[in-house]
Short mmCIF file of C-alpha atoms and ligand atoms in Angstrom, two decimals:
data_model
loop_
_atom_site.label_atom_id
_atom_site.label_comp_id
_atom_site.label_asym_id
_atom_site.label_seq_id
_atom_site.Cartn_x
_atom_site.Cartn_y
_atom_site.Cartn_z
CA MET G 40 30.00 33.50 -4.17
CA THR G 41 33.43 34.02 -5.58
CA VAL G 42 34.27 37.43 -6.93
CA GLN G 43 35.84 37.36 -10.37
CA LEU G 44 38.75 39.71 -10.13
CA ARG G 45 40.59 38.75 -13.24
CA PRO G 46 39.52 39.77 -16.72
CA GLU G 47 37.57 37.18 -18.62
CA VAL G 48 39.57 34.83 -20.77
CA GLN G 49 39.44 36.06 -24.36
CA LEU G 50 41.34 33.54 -26.40
CA HIS G 51 40.35 29.88 -26.44
CA PRO G 52 41.59 26.73 -28.13
CA GLU G 53 39.59 25.69 -31.14
CA ALA G 54 36.93 23.04 -30.80
CA ASP G 55 38.93 20.42 -32.69
CA LEU G 56 41.85 20.85 -30.32
CA LEU G 57 39.50 20.37 -27.38
CA LEU G 58 38.13 17.29 -29.09
CA ASP G 59 41.62 15.80 -29.49
CA TYR G 60 42.23 16.64 -25.85
CA ALA G 61 39.12 14.85 -24.63
CA ALA G 62 39.83 11.89 -26.90
CA GLY G 63 43.30 11.57 -25.43
CA SER G 64 45.25 12.07 -28.62
CA LEU G 65 47.05 15.36 -28.04
CA SER G 66 50.77 15.21 -27.57
CA PRO G 67 51.76 15.74 -23.91
CA ALA G 68 53.01 19.32 -24.29
CA LEU G 69 49.83 20.47 -26.04
CA CYS G 70 47.81 18.51 -23.53
CA VAL G 71 49.36 20.50 -20.69
CA SER G 72 48.66 23.77 -22.49
CA VAL G 73 44.96 22.91 -22.81
CA THR G 74 44.80 21.82 -19.16
CA ALA G 75 46.34 25.17 -18.23
CA HIS G 76 43.69 27.02 -20.22
CA LEU G 77 40.87 24.97 -18.68
CA HIS G 78 42.09 25.98 -15.27
CA PHE G 79 41.16 29.56 -16.09
CA CYS G 80 38.23 29.03 -18.46
CA ASP G 81 34.86 27.76 -17.35
CA LYS G 82 33.43 27.77 -20.86
CA CYS G 83 36.03 25.43 -22.27
CA ARG G 84 35.90 23.32 -19.16
CA ALA G 85 32.18 22.81 -19.66
CA GLN G 86 32.90 21.94 -23.28
CA ASP G 87 35.56 19.46 -22.22
CA ILE G 88 33.06 17.73 -19.97
CA ALA G 89 30.60 17.52 -22.84
CA LEU G 90 33.31 16.11 -25.10
CA SER G 91 34.27 13.57 -22.45
CA GLU G 92 30.62 12.59 -22.32
CA ILE G 93 30.87 11.61 -25.96
CA GLY G 94 33.68 9.33 -24.84
CA GLY G 95 31.48 8.00 -22.05
CA ASP G 96 28.66 7.39 -24.52
CA LEU G 97 30.92 5.64 -26.98
CA LEU G 98 32.23 3.52 -24.13
CA SER G 99 28.71 2.62 -23.05
CA SER G 100 27.51 1.77 -26.51
CA VAL G 101 30.46 -0.31 -27.68
CA GLY G 102 30.04 -4.07 -27.98
CA PRO G 103 31.33 -5.51 -24.68
CA GLU G 104 34.15 -8.06 -24.92
CA LYS G 105 34.08 -10.88 -22.43
CA MET G 106 36.73 -10.69 -19.71
CA PRO G 107 38.47 -13.85 -18.52
CA GLU G 108 36.64 -15.77 -15.78
CA ASN G 109 39.10 -14.94 -13.03
CA ALA G 110 39.67 -11.30 -13.94
CA LEU G 111 37.49 -9.83 -11.21
CA GLU G 112 38.95 -12.19 -8.62
CA LYS G 113 42.47 -11.16 -9.57
CA VAL G 114 41.63 -7.49 -9.44
CA LEU G 115 39.90 -7.82 -6.05
CA LEU G 116 43.00 -9.55 -4.70
CA SER G 117 45.24 -6.76 -5.92
CA LEU G 118 42.94 -4.28 -4.20
CA ASN G 119 43.55 -6.10 -0.93
CA SER G 120 47.26 -5.75 -1.33
CA ALA G 121 47.03 -2.09 -2.25
CA GLU G 122 44.23 -0.97 -0.04
CA ILE G 123 45.57 2.54 0.43
CA SER G 124 43.76 5.13 -1.55
CA ASP G 125 45.60 6.77 -4.39
CA GLN G 126 44.81 10.30 -3.28
CA ALA G 127 48.18 11.88 -3.72
CA GLU G 128 49.22 13.63 -0.55
CA THR G 129 49.63 17.30 -1.27
CA ILE G 130 53.21 18.37 -1.08
CA PRO G 131 53.47 22.01 -0.05
CA ILE G 132 54.74 24.20 -2.86
CA ILE G 133 57.83 26.05 -1.75
CA ASN G 134 59.14 27.42 -5.02
CA GLU G 135 58.19 31.10 -5.32
CA ASP G 136 57.48 30.88 -9.04
CA MET G 137 55.32 27.79 -8.66
CA LYS G 138 53.22 29.50 -6.00
CA LYS G 139 52.02 31.92 -8.65
CA LEU G 140 50.99 29.17 -11.06
CA PRO G 141 47.95 26.86 -11.13
CA ALA G 142 48.54 24.06 -8.63
CA PHE G 143 48.45 21.28 -11.23
CA MET G 144 51.63 22.69 -12.77
CA SER G 145 53.55 21.26 -9.84
CA ASN G 146 52.67 17.78 -11.17
CA ILE G 147 54.62 18.71 -14.27
CA ILE G 148 57.57 20.52 -12.78
CA ALA G 149 58.63 21.18 -9.19
CA GLU G 150 61.57 23.56 -9.48
CA PRO G 151 61.75 25.42 -12.79
CA GLN G 152 65.32 26.41 -13.58
CA PHE G 153 65.09 29.81 -15.20
CA ASN G 154 67.94 31.01 -17.39
CA PHE G 155 68.31 34.47 -18.77
CA LEU G 156 67.79 34.87 -22.49
CA THR G 157 67.89 38.64 -22.38
CA ARG G 158 67.94 41.18 -19.56
CA SER G 159 64.18 40.95 -19.05
CA LEU G 160 63.37 37.48 -20.32
CA LYS G 161 64.02 34.10 -18.75
CA VAL G 162 63.15 30.60 -19.84
CA ALA G 163 62.83 27.31 -17.98
CA LYS G 164 62.53 24.21 -20.09
CA ILE G 165 60.11 21.55 -18.94
CA PRO G 166 61.23 18.07 -19.90
CA ILE G 167 58.15 16.09 -20.84
CA GLY G 168 59.50 13.27 -22.91
CA GLU G 169 58.45 14.01 -26.44
CA ASN G 170 60.16 15.13 -29.61
CA LYS G 171 57.45 16.91 -31.48
CA TYR G 172 56.87 19.87 -29.18
CA GLU G 173 58.93 21.56 -26.53
CA LEU G 174 57.36 22.79 -23.36
CA ALA G 175 58.76 25.71 -21.37
CA LEU G 176 57.94 28.48 -18.95
CA HIS G 177 58.83 32.00 -19.99
CA LYS G 178 59.10 34.84 -17.56
CA ILE G 179 59.16 38.50 -18.59
CA SER G 180 60.08 40.91 -15.83
CA ALA G 181 57.71 43.80 -15.06
CA GLY G 182 57.63 46.18 -17.98
CA GLY G 183 60.25 44.11 -19.72
CA LYS G 184 60.44 44.22 -23.49
CA THR G 185 61.36 41.23 -25.55
CA PRO G 186 63.07 41.47 -28.89
CA LYS G 187 61.06 41.21 -32.04
CA HIS G 188 61.00 37.63 -33.19
CA ASP G 189 59.34 35.42 -35.71
CA HIS G 190 57.83 31.98 -35.48
CA ARG G 191 59.23 28.96 -37.22
CA GLY G 192 56.51 26.48 -36.35
CA LEU G 193 53.24 26.26 -34.51
CA GLU G 194 53.42 27.91 -31.13
CA VAL G 195 51.00 28.01 -28.27
CA THR G 196 51.35 30.42 -25.39
CA VAL G 197 49.11 30.34 -22.32
CA VAL G 198 49.38 33.18 -19.85
CA LEU G 199 49.65 31.67 -16.38
CA TYR G 200 50.46 34.76 -14.35
CA GLY G 201 50.29 38.48 -15.06
CA SER G 202 49.79 39.80 -18.55
CA PHE G 203 51.67 40.93 -21.61
CA SER G 204 50.86 42.77 -24.75
CA ASP G 205 52.02 43.09 -28.31
CA LEU G 206 50.78 45.00 -31.34
CA ASP G 207 47.65 42.83 -31.50
CA GLY G 208 46.50 43.44 -27.97
CA THR G 209 46.85 42.52 -24.33
CA TYR G 210 46.83 38.95 -23.09
CA ASN G 211 45.69 38.01 -19.63
CA GLU G 212 45.72 34.93 -17.45
CA GLY G 213 44.24 31.95 -19.24
CA ASP G 214 44.48 33.36 -22.75
CA PHE G 215 45.41 30.66 -25.22
CA ILE G 216 47.43 32.23 -28.01
CA ILE G 217 48.24 30.35 -31.19
CA ARG G 218 50.93 31.62 -33.52
CA GLU G 219 51.44 30.21 -36.94
CA PRO G 220 54.77 30.11 -38.76
CA GLY G 221 55.64 33.52 -40.13
CA ASP G 222 53.98 35.63 -37.45
CA VAL G 223 56.25 38.35 -36.14
CA HIS G 224 55.74 40.10 -32.84
CA SER G 225 57.45 41.62 -29.87
CA PRO G 226 55.73 41.01 -26.53
CA VAL G 227 55.98 43.42 -23.62
CA ALA G 228 55.04 42.61 -20.03
CA THR G 229 52.76 45.01 -18.19
CA ILE G 230 54.55 47.61 -16.11
CA ASP G 231 53.42 46.63 -12.63
CA ASP G 232 54.19 42.93 -12.53
CA GLU G 233 56.12 40.19 -14.19
CA CYS G 234 54.43 37.76 -16.52
CA ILE G 235 54.81 34.00 -16.62
CA CYS G 236 53.66 32.04 -19.66
CA LEU G 237 53.56 28.41 -20.59
CA SER G 238 54.74 27.87 -24.11
CA VAL G 239 54.62 25.00 -26.52
CA VAL G 240 56.87 25.22 -29.52
CA GLU G 241 56.86 22.86 -32.44
CA ALA G 242 60.36 21.53 -32.61
CA PRO G 243 61.96 22.73 -35.82
CA ILE G 244 62.97 19.84 -38.02
CA ARG G 245 65.70 21.59 -39.93
CA LEU G 246 67.79 24.42 -38.50
CA VAL G 247 69.70 25.12 -35.35
CA GLY G 248 70.94 23.33 -32.32
CA PRO G 249 69.35 22.77 -28.94
CA ILE G 250 70.23 26.16 -27.52
CA LEU G 251 68.65 28.23 -30.25
CA ARG G 252 65.62 25.99 -30.26
CA MET G 253 64.89 27.01 -26.69
CA ILE G 254 64.77 30.61 -27.64
CA ASN G 255 61.33 30.91 -29.14
CA PRO G 256 58.75 32.25 -28.59
CA PHE G 257 60.18 35.42 -27.09
CA LEU G 258 63.65 35.83 -28.43
CA SER G 259 64.65 37.12 -31.76
CA PHE G 260 66.48 35.62 -34.63
CA SER G 261 66.93 39.24 -35.65
CA PRO G 262 67.60 41.29 -32.51
CA VAL G 263 66.36 44.86 -32.45
CA MET T 94 18.43 7.81 1.97
CA THR T 95 18.47 11.20 0.34
CA PRO T 96 15.78 11.79 -2.24
CA LEU T 97 16.78 11.58 -5.87
CA VAL T 98 16.90 15.20 -6.86
CA ASN T 99 18.67 14.64 -10.12
CA SER T 100 16.59 12.71 -12.59
CA SER T 101 19.60 11.81 -14.74
CA ARG T 102 21.25 10.11 -11.81
CA ASP T 103 21.96 6.57 -12.87
CA GLU T 104 22.65 3.40 -10.99
CA TRP T 105 26.28 3.18 -12.10
CA SER T 106 26.98 6.58 -10.66
CA GLU T 107 25.40 5.50 -7.38
CA LEU T 108 27.58 2.41 -7.26
CA LEU T 109 30.68 4.44 -8.04
CA THR T 110 29.81 6.91 -5.30
CA LYS T 111 29.54 3.97 -2.89
CA VAL T 112 32.97 2.78 -3.89
CA GLY T 113 34.33 6.26 -3.31
CA ASN T 114 32.64 6.79 0.02
CA VAL T 115 32.86 3.42 1.75
CA GLN T 116 35.13 1.26 -0.46
CA ASP T 117 32.18 -1.01 -1.17
CA LYS T 118 33.57 -4.13 -2.88
CA GLU T 119 30.17 -5.45 -3.88
CA ALA T 120 29.45 -2.19 -5.69
CA PHE T 121 32.89 -2.36 -7.29
CA SER T 122 32.26 -5.91 -8.48
CA GLN T 123 29.08 -4.80 -10.20
CA LEU T 124 30.89 -1.90 -11.84
CA PHE T 125 33.63 -4.27 -12.93
CA GLY T 126 31.12 -6.67 -14.45
CA HIS T 127 29.63 -3.88 -16.50
CA PHE T 128 32.54 -1.64 -17.39
CA ALA T 129 35.55 -3.95 -17.73
CA PRO T 130 34.07 -5.70 -20.82
CA LEU T 131 33.12 -2.28 -22.22
CA ILE T 132 36.63 -0.93 -21.75
CA LYS T 133 38.04 -4.03 -23.38
CA GLY T 134 35.61 -3.63 -26.27
CA PHE T 135 36.38 0.05 -26.60
CA LEU T 136 40.13 -0.57 -26.71
CA MET T 137 39.85 -3.37 -29.23
CA LYS T 138 37.63 -1.30 -31.46
CA GLY T 139 40.30 1.06 -32.67
CA ALA T 140 43.68 1.03 -31.09
CA PRO T 141 46.26 -1.62 -31.93
CA PHE T 142 45.36 -3.84 -29.00
CA GLY T 143 45.04 -7.58 -29.03
CA TYR T 144 42.62 -9.11 -26.55
CA GLU T 145 45.34 -9.78 -23.97
CA GLN T 146 46.57 -6.18 -23.88
CA ALA T 147 43.00 -4.92 -23.86
CA GLU T 148 42.20 -7.17 -20.89
CA GLU T 149 45.29 -6.05 -19.06
CA LEU T 150 44.49 -2.40 -19.64
CA ALA T 151 40.84 -2.88 -18.68
CA GLN T 152 41.98 -4.38 -15.37
CA GLU T 153 44.49 -1.59 -14.86
CA ALA T 154 41.75 0.95 -15.51
CA MET T 155 39.36 -0.69 -13.07
CA ILE T 156 42.00 -0.72 -10.34
CA LYS T 157 42.41 3.01 -10.97
CA VAL T 158 38.64 3.37 -10.71
CA TRP T 159 38.81 1.79 -7.26
CA ARG T 160 41.63 4.02 -6.12
CA LYS T 161 40.33 7.26 -7.55
CA ALA T 162 36.63 6.75 -6.87
CA GLY T 163 36.87 9.24 -4.00
CA SER T 164 37.31 12.05 -6.48
CA PHE T 165 34.21 11.10 -8.49
CA ASP T 166 31.46 13.68 -8.12
CA GLU T 167 28.14 12.60 -9.52
CA LYS T 168 26.99 16.18 -9.67
CA LYS T 169 29.69 16.90 -12.24
CA SER T 170 29.73 13.82 -14.40
CA SER T 171 28.26 10.39 -14.85
CA ALA T 172 30.03 7.14 -14.07
CA SER T 173 30.47 6.25 -17.74
CA THR T 174 32.08 9.61 -18.56
CA TRP T 175 34.34 9.47 -15.55
CA ILE T 176 35.40 5.88 -16.21
CA TYR T 177 35.97 6.78 -19.84
CA THR T 178 38.53 9.41 -18.80
CA ILE T 179 40.28 6.88 -16.54
CA ALA T 180 40.47 4.36 -19.40
CA ARG T 181 41.62 7.06 -21.81
CA ASN T 182 44.45 7.99 -19.45
CA CYS T 183 45.47 4.33 -19.10
CA ARG T 184 45.65 4.13 -22.88
CA ILE T 185 47.82 7.27 -23.04
CA ASP T 186 50.16 5.80 -20.44
CA TRP T 187 50.31 2.57 -22.40
CA PHE T 188 51.29 4.48 -25.55
CA ARG T 189 53.94 6.34 -23.59
CA ARG T 190 55.33 3.11 -22.17
CA GLU T 191 55.39 1.58 -25.62
CA ALA T 192 57.24 4.59 -26.97
CA ARG T 193 59.71 4.04 -24.10
CA ILE T 194 59.27 7.56 -22.87
CA LYS T 195 61.47 7.81 -19.84
CA LYS T 196 59.88 10.85 -18.30
CA ASP T 197 57.93 9.74 -15.30
CA LEU T 198 54.80 11.70 -16.05
CA LYS T 199 51.39 10.07 -16.03
CA ALA T 200 48.41 11.09 -18.12
CA GLU T 201 46.65 12.11 -14.94
CA ASP T 202 49.38 14.69 -14.35
CA LEU T 203 48.79 16.12 -17.80
CA TYR T 204 45.04 16.33 -17.30
CA ASP T 205 44.48 17.56 -13.76
CA LEU T 206 41.75 15.16 -12.67
CA VAL T 207 41.04 17.22 -9.58
CA ASP T 208 40.78 20.86 -10.43
CA GLU T 209 41.18 22.88 -7.29
CA ASN T 210 39.87 26.12 -8.74
CA PRO T 211 36.75 26.86 -6.68
CA ALA T 212 35.15 28.98 -9.38
CA HIS T 213 34.44 25.88 -11.40
CA SER T 214 32.54 23.67 -9.02
CA SER T 215 29.61 26.04 -8.76
CA LEU T 216 29.40 26.64 -12.47
CA ILE T 217 29.71 23.22 -13.94
CA GLN T 218 26.60 21.19 -13.90
CA LYS T 219 26.21 17.76 -15.29
CA ARG T 220 24.61 17.87 -18.69
CA ASN T 221 21.73 15.76 -19.71
CA GLN T 222 23.54 12.74 -21.02
CA THR T 223 20.73 11.27 -23.03
CA THR T 224 20.88 14.24 -25.36
CA VAL T 225 24.45 13.56 -26.34
CA ARG T 226 23.82 9.87 -26.82
CA GLU T 227 20.75 10.35 -28.95
CA ASN T 228 22.47 12.95 -31.05
CA LEU T 229 25.45 10.70 -31.60
CA GLN T 230 23.07 8.27 -33.27
CA VAL T 231 21.65 10.80 -35.69
CA LEU T 232 25.00 12.03 -36.97
CA PRO T 233 25.53 11.55 -40.69
CA VAL T 234 27.86 8.64 -41.40
CA GLU T 235 30.80 10.76 -42.50
CA GLN T 236 30.67 12.88 -39.35
CA LEU T 237 30.28 9.86 -37.11
CA GLU T 238 33.23 8.20 -38.79
CA VAL T 239 35.55 11.09 -37.97
CA ILE T 240 34.33 11.42 -34.39
CA THR T 241 34.48 7.72 -33.56
CA LYS T 242 37.90 7.30 -35.16
CA ILE T 243 39.30 10.07 -32.99
CA TYR T 244 37.92 8.52 -29.79
CA TYR T 245 38.37 4.81 -30.50
CA GLU T 246 41.81 5.09 -31.97
CA GLY T 247 43.13 7.97 -29.90
CA LYS T 248 44.28 9.81 -33.00
CA THR T 249 44.31 13.54 -33.55
CA HIS T 250 41.95 15.04 -36.09
CA SER T 251 44.88 15.75 -38.38
CA GLU T 252 46.05 12.14 -38.19
CA VAL T 253 42.53 11.05 -39.02
CA ALA T 254 42.47 13.43 -41.98
CA GLU T 255 45.66 11.89 -43.27
CA GLU T 256 44.40 8.39 -42.80
CA LEU T 257 41.10 9.03 -44.55
CA ALA T 258 42.95 10.95 -47.27
CA LEU T 259 40.76 14.00 -46.62
CA PRO T 260 41.80 17.65 -46.56
CA LEU T 261 42.26 18.91 -42.99
CA GLY T 262 39.60 21.56 -43.60
CA THR T 263 37.04 18.88 -44.45
CA VAL T 264 37.71 17.01 -41.23
CA LYS T 265 37.56 20.22 -39.21
CA SER T 266 34.24 21.18 -40.70
CA ARG T 267 32.82 17.69 -40.11
CA ILE T 268 33.84 18.00 -36.47
CA ARG T 269 32.22 21.42 -36.22
CA LEU T 270 28.99 20.22 -37.80
CA ALA T 271 28.90 17.16 -35.58
CA LEU T 272 29.47 19.14 -32.40
CA LYS T 273 26.85 21.63 -33.47
CA LYS T 274 24.38 18.83 -34.09
CA MET T 275 25.12 17.42 -30.66
CA ASN T 276 24.59 20.85 -29.15
CA ILE T 277 28.02 21.02 -27.64
CA GLN T 278 29.59 23.63 -29.84
CA LEU T 279 29.70 26.80 -27.84
CA GLU T 280 29.46 29.77 -30.15
CA SER T 281 32.18 31.77 -28.48
CA LEU T 282 34.63 29.01 -29.21
CA ASP T 283 34.69 29.84 -32.87
CA VAL T 284 36.75 32.84 -31.96
CA ARG T 285 40.47 32.44 -32.23
CA VAL T 286 43.37 34.70 -32.65
CA GLU T 287 43.88 36.02 -36.12
CA SER T 288 47.41 37.26 -36.17
ZN1 LIG P 213 38.34 28.76 -23.08
#
């Protein structure tokens, strides 16, 4: 039996987000944020399986469309030429930050390049090839305070390592935090350890250049 | 032969397990005969695929099935659910290719097909699949429409709302009602941050 040492995940994505996830329609950055949450949350993982079952049922009950006569033959031939199994060999994780994160994150990024935003806050952008949302890792040093800031678009934060708190409460590993435009807060990492979060930020359509756009969710437009 | 302990164990899952364990081509051929036409049908149902693209993607998906079969665990899911997720990921990759996204990330990287967290394996049991299927059939038309559109067309619920010219709240509540009816809405999931 495994001993649960970490606090139970408190904040979950809504059911419709999980549905979009299982249906394969979420944009890549949001998709990664849900995968990160599922890593920590058995409840949502069970729900994801149930939602995928709907997909399986819809697949089974759809009217089949005839495949060309030689399709199977062609596929069998291509199996012969690519007999090796697709089980990706596991590359050992050497990056110290990545060692703290769920293993699947190394599929997304191998060597995050953290840059200081403030004395206690760093950000590493994760290029993922989409325009709508930006994906990044944020790291708050132990006990570090971040300036008060507001939110210009939808933001999702998933705690991957450690914990942080703001006026609304404390957030632990796995918590899936949604902020709507207009929310203002000022996160603080817990004293004893740093905190690493995955964040998804809706790319602002109007305002600012690429540097300022990286700043959310933890840096202020109005520094304290 | 081990006795069949799980009554919901189906023949497709057995075949898929064979493919995973011993690369059984005969078992794969049977799976292909059953699932390739279903994947093609599924893709043609909603997404903007002509029959040629749908055939190509169905073949691509079945090749993935062969290669990934080793990670299929019939205790966790059924063959149809597992193959659905493979086909779904092929469709995502197709959309990404079409959009000429240069980043070399595959849907399977975004989804974490193999979760290595040991806490999960003991907790997640395969659900009784017939329940979901039967319940899908008793959904009111307007709920079924939203659900099937999301799956067949790979659109988000907000895109579906826009397309059906419905308020987002209406679509959300249809989803909630449908999931509740299918017994897959976990109560605790209604909680979200109010900030
Ligand atoms: Zn959850």
